[in-house]
Short mmCIF file of C-alpha atoms (C1' of nucleotides) in Angstrom, two decimals:
data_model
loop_
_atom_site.label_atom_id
_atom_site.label_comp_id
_atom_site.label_asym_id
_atom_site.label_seq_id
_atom_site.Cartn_x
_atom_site.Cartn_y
_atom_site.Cartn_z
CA UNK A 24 13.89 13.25 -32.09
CA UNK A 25 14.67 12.25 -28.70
CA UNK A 26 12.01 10.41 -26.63
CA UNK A 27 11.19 13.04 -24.22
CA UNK A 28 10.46 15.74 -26.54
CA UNK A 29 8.32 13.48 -28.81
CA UNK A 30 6.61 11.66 -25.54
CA UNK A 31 5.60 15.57 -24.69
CA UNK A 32 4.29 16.51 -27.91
CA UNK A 33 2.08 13.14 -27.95
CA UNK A 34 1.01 13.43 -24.75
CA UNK A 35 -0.27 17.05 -25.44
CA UNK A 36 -1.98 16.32 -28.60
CA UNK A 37 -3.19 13.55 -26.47
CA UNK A 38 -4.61 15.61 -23.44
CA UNK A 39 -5.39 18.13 -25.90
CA UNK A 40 -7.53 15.80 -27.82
CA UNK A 41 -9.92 14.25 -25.02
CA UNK A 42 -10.22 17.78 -23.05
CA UNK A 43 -11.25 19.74 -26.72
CA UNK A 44 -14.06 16.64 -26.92
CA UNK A 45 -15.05 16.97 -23.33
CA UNK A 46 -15.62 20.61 -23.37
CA UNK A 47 -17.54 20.59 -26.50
CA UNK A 48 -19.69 17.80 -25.26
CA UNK A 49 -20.19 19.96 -21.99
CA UNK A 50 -21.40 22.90 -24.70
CA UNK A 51 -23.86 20.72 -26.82
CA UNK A 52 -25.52 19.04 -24.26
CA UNK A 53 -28.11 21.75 -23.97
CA UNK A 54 -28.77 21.10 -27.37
CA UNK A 55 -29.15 17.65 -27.00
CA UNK A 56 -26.31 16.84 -29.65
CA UNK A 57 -23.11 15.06 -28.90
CA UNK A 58 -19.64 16.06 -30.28
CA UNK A 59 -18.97 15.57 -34.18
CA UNK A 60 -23.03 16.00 -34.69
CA UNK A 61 -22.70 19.39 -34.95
CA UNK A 62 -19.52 19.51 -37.36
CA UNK A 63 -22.22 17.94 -39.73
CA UNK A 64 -24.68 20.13 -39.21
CA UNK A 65 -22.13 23.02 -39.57
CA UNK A 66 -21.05 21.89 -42.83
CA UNK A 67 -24.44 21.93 -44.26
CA UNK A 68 -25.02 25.46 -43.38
CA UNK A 69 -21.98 26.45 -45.07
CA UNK A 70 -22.34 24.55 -47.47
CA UNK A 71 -25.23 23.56 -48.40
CA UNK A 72 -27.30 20.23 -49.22
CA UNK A 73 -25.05 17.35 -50.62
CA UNK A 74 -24.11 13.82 -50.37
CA UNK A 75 -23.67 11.80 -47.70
CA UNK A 76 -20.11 10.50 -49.78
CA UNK A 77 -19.11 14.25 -49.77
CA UNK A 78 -19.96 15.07 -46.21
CA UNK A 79 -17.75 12.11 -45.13
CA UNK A 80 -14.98 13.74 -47.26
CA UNK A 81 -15.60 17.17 -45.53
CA UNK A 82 -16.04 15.79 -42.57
CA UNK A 83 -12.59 13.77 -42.42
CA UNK A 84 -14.42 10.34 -41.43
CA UNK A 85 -15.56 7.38 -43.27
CA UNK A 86 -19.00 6.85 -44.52
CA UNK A 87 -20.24 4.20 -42.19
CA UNK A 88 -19.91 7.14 -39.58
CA UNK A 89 -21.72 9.67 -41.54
CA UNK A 90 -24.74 7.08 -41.72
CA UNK A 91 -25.15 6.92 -38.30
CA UNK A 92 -24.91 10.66 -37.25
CA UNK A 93 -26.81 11.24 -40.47
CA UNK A 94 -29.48 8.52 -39.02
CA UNK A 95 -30.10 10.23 -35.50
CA UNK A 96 -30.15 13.99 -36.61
CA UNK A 97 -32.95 12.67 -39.01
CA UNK A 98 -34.35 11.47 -36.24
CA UNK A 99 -33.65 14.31 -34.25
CA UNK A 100 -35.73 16.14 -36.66
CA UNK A 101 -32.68 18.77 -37.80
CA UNK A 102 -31.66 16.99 -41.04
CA UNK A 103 -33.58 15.05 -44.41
CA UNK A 104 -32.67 13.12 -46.97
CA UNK A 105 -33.82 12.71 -49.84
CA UNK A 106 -32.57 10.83 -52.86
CA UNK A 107 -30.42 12.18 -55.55
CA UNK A 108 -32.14 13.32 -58.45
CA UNK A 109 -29.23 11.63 -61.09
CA UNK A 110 -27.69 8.87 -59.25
CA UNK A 111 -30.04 6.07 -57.51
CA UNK A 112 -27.29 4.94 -55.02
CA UNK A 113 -27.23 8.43 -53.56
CA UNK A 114 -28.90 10.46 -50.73
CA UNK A 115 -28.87 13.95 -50.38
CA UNK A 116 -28.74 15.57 -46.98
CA UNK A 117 -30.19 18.76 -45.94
CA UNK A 118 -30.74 20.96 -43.31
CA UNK A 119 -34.76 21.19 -41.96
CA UNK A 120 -35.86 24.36 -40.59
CA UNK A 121 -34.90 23.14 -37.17
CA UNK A 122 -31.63 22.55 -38.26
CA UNK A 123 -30.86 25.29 -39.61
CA UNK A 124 -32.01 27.21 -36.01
CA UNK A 125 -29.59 24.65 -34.48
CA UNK A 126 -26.63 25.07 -36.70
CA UNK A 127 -27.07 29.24 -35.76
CA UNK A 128 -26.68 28.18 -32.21
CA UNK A 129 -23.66 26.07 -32.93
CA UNK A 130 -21.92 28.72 -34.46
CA UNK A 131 -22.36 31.00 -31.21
CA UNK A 132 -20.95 27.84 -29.02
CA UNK A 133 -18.45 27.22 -31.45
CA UNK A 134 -17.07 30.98 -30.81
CA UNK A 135 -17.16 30.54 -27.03
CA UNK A 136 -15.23 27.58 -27.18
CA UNK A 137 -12.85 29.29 -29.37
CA UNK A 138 -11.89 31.78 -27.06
CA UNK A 139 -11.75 29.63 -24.17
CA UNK A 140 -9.41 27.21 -26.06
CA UNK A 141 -6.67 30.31 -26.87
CA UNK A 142 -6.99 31.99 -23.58
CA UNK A 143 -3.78 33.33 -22.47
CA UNK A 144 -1.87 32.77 -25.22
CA UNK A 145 -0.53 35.28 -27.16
CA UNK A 146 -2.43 36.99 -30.09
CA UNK A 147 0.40 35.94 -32.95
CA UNK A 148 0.39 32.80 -31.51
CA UNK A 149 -3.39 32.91 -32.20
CA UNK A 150 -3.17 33.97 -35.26
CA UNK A 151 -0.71 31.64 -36.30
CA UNK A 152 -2.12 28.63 -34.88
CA UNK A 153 -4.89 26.99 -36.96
CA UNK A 154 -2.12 27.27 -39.38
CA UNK A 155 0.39 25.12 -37.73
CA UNK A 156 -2.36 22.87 -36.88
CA UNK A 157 -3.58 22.74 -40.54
CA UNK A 158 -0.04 21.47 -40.87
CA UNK A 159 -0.08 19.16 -38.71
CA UNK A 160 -2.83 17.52 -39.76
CA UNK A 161 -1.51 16.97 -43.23
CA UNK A 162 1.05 15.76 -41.99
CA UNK A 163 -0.46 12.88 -40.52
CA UNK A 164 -3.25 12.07 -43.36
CA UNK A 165 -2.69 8.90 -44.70
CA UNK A 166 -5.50 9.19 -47.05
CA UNK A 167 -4.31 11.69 -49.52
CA UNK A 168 -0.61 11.69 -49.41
CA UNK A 169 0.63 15.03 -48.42
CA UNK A 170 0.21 18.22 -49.95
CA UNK A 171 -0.64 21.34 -48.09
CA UNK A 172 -2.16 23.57 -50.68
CA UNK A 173 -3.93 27.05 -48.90
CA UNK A 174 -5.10 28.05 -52.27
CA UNK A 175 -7.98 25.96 -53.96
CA UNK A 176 -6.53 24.22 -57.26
CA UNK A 177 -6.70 25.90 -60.36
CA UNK B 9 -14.22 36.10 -31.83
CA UNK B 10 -16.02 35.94 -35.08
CA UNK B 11 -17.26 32.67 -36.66
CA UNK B 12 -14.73 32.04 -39.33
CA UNK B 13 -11.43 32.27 -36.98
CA UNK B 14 -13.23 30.11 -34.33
CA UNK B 15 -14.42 27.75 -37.20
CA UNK B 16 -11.26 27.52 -38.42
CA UNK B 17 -9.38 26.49 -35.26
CA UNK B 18 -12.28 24.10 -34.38
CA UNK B 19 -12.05 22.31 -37.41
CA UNK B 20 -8.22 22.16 -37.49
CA UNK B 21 -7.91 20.36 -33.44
CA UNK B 22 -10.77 18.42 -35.15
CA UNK B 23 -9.06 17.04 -38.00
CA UNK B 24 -5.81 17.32 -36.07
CA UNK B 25 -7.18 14.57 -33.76
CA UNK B 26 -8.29 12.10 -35.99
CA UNK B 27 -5.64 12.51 -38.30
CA UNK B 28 -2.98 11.92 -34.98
CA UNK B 29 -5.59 9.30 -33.44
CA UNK B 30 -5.43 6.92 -36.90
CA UNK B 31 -1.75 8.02 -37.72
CA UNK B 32 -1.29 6.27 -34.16
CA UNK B 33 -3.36 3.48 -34.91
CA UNK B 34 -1.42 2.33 -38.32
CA UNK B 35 2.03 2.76 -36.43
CA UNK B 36 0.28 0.27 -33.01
CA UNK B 37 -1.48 -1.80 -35.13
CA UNK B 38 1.60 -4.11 -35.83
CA UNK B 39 2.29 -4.56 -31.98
CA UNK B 40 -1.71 -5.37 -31.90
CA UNK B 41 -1.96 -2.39 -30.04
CA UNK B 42 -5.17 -0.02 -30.56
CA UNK B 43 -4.19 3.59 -29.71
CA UNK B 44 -4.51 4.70 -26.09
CA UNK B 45 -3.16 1.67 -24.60
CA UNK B 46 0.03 2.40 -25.59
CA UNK B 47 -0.34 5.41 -23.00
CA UNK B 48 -0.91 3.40 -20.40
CA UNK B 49 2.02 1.21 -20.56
CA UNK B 50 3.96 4.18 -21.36
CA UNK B 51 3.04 5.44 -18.32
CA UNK B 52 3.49 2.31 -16.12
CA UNK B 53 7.06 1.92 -18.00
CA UNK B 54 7.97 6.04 -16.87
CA UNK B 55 6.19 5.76 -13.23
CA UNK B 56 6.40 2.07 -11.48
CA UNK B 57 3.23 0.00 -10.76
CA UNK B 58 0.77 2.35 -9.88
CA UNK B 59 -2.91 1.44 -8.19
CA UNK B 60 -5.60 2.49 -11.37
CA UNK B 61 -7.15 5.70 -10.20
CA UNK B 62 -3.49 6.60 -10.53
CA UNK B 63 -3.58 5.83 -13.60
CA UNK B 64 -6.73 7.38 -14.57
CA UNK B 65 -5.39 10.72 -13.36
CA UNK B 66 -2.11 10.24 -15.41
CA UNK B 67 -3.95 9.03 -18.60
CA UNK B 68 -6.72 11.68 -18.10
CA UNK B 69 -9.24 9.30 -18.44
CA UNK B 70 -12.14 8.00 -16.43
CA UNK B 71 -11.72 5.10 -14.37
CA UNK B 72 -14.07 2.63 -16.48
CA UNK B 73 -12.04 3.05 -19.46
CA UNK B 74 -9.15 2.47 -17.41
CA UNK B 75 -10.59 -0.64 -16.51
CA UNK B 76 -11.55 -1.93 -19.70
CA UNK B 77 -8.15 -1.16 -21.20
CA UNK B 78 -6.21 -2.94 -18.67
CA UNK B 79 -8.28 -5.88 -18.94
CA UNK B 80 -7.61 -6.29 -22.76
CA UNK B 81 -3.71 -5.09 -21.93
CA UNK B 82 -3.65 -8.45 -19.05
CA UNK B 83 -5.38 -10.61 -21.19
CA UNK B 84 -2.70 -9.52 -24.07
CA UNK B 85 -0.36 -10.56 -21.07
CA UNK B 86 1.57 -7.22 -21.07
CA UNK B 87 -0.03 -6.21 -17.38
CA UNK B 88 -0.63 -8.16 -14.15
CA UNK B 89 -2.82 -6.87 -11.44
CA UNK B 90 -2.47 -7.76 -8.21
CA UNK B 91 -4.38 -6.42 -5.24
CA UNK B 92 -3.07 -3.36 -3.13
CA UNK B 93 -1.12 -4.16 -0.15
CA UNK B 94 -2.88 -1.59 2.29
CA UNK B 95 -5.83 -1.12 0.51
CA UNK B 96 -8.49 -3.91 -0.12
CA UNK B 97 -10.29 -1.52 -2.41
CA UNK B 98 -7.66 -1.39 -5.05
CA UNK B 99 -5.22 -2.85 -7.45
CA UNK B 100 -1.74 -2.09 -8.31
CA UNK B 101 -1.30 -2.66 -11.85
CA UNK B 102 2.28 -3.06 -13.22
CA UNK B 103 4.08 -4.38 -16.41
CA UNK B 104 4.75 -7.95 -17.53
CA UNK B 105 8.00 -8.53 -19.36
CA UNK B 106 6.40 -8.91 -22.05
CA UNK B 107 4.94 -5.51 -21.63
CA UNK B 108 7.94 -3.88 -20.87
CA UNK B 109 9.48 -4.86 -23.81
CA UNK B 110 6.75 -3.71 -25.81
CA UNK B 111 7.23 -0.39 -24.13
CA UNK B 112 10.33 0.06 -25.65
CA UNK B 113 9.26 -0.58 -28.68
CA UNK B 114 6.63 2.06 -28.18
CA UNK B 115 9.00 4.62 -27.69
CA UNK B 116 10.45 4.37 -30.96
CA UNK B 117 6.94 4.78 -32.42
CA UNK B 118 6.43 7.79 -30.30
CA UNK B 119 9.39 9.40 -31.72
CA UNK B 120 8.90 8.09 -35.53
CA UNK B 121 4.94 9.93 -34.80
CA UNK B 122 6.12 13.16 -33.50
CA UNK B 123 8.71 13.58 -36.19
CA UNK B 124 6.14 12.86 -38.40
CA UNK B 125 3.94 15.63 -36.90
CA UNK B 126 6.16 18.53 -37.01
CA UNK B 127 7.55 17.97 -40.27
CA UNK B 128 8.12 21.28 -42.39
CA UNK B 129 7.57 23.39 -39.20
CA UNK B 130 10.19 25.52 -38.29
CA UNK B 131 12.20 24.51 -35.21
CA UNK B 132 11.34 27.31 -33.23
CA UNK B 133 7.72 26.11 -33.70
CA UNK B 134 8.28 22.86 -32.79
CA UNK B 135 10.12 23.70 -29.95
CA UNK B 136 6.81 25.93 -28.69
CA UNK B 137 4.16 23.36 -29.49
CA UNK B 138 4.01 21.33 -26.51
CA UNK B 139 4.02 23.95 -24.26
CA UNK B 140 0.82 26.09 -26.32
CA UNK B 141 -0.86 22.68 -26.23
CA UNK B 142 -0.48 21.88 -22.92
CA UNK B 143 -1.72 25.28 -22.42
CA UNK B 144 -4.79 25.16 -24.70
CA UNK B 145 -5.31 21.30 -22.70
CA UNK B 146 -5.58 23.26 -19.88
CA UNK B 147 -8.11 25.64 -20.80
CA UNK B 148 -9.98 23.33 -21.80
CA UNK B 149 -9.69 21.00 -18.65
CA UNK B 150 -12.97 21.19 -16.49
CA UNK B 151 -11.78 18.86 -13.83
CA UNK B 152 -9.18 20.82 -12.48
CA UNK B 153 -10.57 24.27 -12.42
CA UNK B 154 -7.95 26.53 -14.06
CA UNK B 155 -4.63 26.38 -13.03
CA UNK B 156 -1.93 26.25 -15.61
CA UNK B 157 1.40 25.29 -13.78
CA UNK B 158 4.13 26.47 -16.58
CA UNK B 159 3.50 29.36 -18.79
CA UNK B 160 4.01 28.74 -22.28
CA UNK B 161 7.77 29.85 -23.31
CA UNK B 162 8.68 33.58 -24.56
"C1'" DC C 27 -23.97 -3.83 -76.20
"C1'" DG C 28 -22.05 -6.47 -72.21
"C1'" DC C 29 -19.22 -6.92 -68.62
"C1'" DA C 30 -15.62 -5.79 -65.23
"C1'" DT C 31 -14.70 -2.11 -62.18
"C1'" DA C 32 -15.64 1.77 -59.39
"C1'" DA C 33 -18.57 4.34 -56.40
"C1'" DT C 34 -22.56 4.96 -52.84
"C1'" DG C 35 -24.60 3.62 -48.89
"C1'" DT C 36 -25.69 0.20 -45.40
"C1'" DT C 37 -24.99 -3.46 -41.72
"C1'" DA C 38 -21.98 -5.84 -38.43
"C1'" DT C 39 -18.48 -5.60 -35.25
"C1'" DG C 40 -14.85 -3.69 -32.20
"C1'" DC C 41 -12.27 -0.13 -29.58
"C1'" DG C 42 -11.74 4.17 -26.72
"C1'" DC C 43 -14.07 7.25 -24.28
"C1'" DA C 44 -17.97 9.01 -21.46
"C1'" DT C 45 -21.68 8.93 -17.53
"C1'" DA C 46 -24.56 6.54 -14.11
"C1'" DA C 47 -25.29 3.11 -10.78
"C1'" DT C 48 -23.43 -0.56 -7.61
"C1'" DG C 49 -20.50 -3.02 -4.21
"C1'" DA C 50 -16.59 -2.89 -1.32
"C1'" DT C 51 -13.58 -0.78 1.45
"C1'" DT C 52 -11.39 3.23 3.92
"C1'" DC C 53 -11.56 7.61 6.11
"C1'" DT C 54 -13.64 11.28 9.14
"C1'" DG C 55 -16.17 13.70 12.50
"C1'" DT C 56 -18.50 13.66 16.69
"C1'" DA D 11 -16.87 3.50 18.38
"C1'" DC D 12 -19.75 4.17 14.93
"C1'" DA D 13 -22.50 6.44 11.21
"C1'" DG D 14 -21.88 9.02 7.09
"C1'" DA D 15 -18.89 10.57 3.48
"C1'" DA D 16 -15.29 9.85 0.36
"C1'" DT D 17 -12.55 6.52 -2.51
"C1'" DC D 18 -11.51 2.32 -5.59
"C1'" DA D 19 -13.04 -0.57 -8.85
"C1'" DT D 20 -16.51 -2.58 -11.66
"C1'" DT D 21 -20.72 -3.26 -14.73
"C1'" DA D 22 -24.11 -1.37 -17.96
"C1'" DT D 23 -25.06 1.55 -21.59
"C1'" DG D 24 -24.38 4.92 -25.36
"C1'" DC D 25 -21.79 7.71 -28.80
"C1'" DG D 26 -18.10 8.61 -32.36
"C1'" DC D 27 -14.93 6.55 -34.92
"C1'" DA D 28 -12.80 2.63 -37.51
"C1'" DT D 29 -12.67 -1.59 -40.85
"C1'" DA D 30 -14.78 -5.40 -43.36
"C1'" DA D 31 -18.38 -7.39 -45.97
"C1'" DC D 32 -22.34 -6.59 -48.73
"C1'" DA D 33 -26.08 -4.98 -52.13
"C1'" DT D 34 -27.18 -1.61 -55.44
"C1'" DT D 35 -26.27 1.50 -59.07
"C1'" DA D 36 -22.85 4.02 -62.49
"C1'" DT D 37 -19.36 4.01 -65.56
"C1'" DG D 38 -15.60 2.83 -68.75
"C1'" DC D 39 -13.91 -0.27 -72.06
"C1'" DG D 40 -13.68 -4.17 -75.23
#
DNA sequence: CGCATAATGTTATGCGCATAATGATTCTGT
DNA sequence: ACAGAATCATTATGCGCATAACATTATGCG
């Protein structure tokens, strides 16, 4: 690929990137949480309490980063932890009461953010996009290879 | 929108940007580059010597970070500041030979990431990206209002 | 069983990015 | 001409993310 073409697709992930941060920081502020906080707390409330080795996993960032968000929403009063019943090294994480009220709040932001990020485009594009980013993404993991499976493993 | 869709397109920019952000960090790390500088001398390398709150505008980040970054970049010896000729206030920052050089360099990575990025997309998808992202950027953007110059293609 | 190896979580450190506050200049309005 | 506002750059501080080094516990194999 020639420079220019690949110069404007970095440059738009890029851009892309920082303004998708900044807007969701604008959004959680009210709720006193700062972006990537609330991907953790979303993940609980789908799916449910587990380790702090599998939440880095869902989340798509390394455990050393888990342990400090994990830290401050404990802090924050909206997760525990508590440790695993049948493995010592562990800690499970769960959502309080309060984080579970949060987490319904998120969802509502999370919507409203949507919308503003696909505004004016059109709907097939919509539709197709998380898709193509999905792709995209794959492409680029270095930590499993590359497979981009829609349907869970048998 | 409803929660899933939303949820899904969140979580795909999400991992999208990581993904791109450490992809882009494995390809710099050679040049002992850390990702976002290489923007920066991209930019000086496309533009001229620019003053920095030029540069903060074209990088679309604050000027502190543009600061710190340039300060690593000089000490690397790949920028030289030197003050503004009709303005006391500021500096013009340009590239060193040794930056330029690494510039080009640069570019091939550019091209080796984006090729990386769209792989297994059809072309006409490719060819769409930057514009929808540049599009979705500018939703997003809440420091120019809302004004999106070029509509994304039929 | 015992021991090497893997896995879990933590601390330490570094970078990019942000906002807020500060010090210098330059610009503007009256 | 001058006071006030805007602009340029910097420092201080904080967060998310990364990697590297470490201690603790699990596990697989001889």
């Amino acid at each position: 690929m020639d420079f220019e073409r690949a110069d404007a697709l970095n440059q738009a992930i890029r851009h892309l990137t920082l303004r998708h941060r900044a807007r969701a920081a604008a959004l959680l502020a009210p709720l006193d949480l700062h972006p990537g906080q609330e991907v953790l707390l979303l993940e609980l409330a789908r799916t449910g309490p587990m380790i702090q080795a599998k939440l880095s996993e869902a989340l798509g960032c390394e455990p050393p980063s888990v342990t400090l968000m994990a830290r401050k929403l404990e802090a924050a009063g909206h997760i525990r932890r508590k440790p695993a019943p049948s493995d010592r090294r562990a800690s499970v994480v769960e959502l309080t009461d309060s984080g579970t009220a949060l987490a319904g709040r998120i969802k509502q932001l999370w919507s409203t953010l949507a919308e503003e990020t696909v505004t004016g485009l059109p709907a097939e594009t919509v539709a197709a996009l998380p898709g193509i980013l999905m792709t995209i993404a794959d492409n680029l993991d270095t930590r499993r290879p590359h497979q981009h499976s829609q349907h869970p493993p048998a």
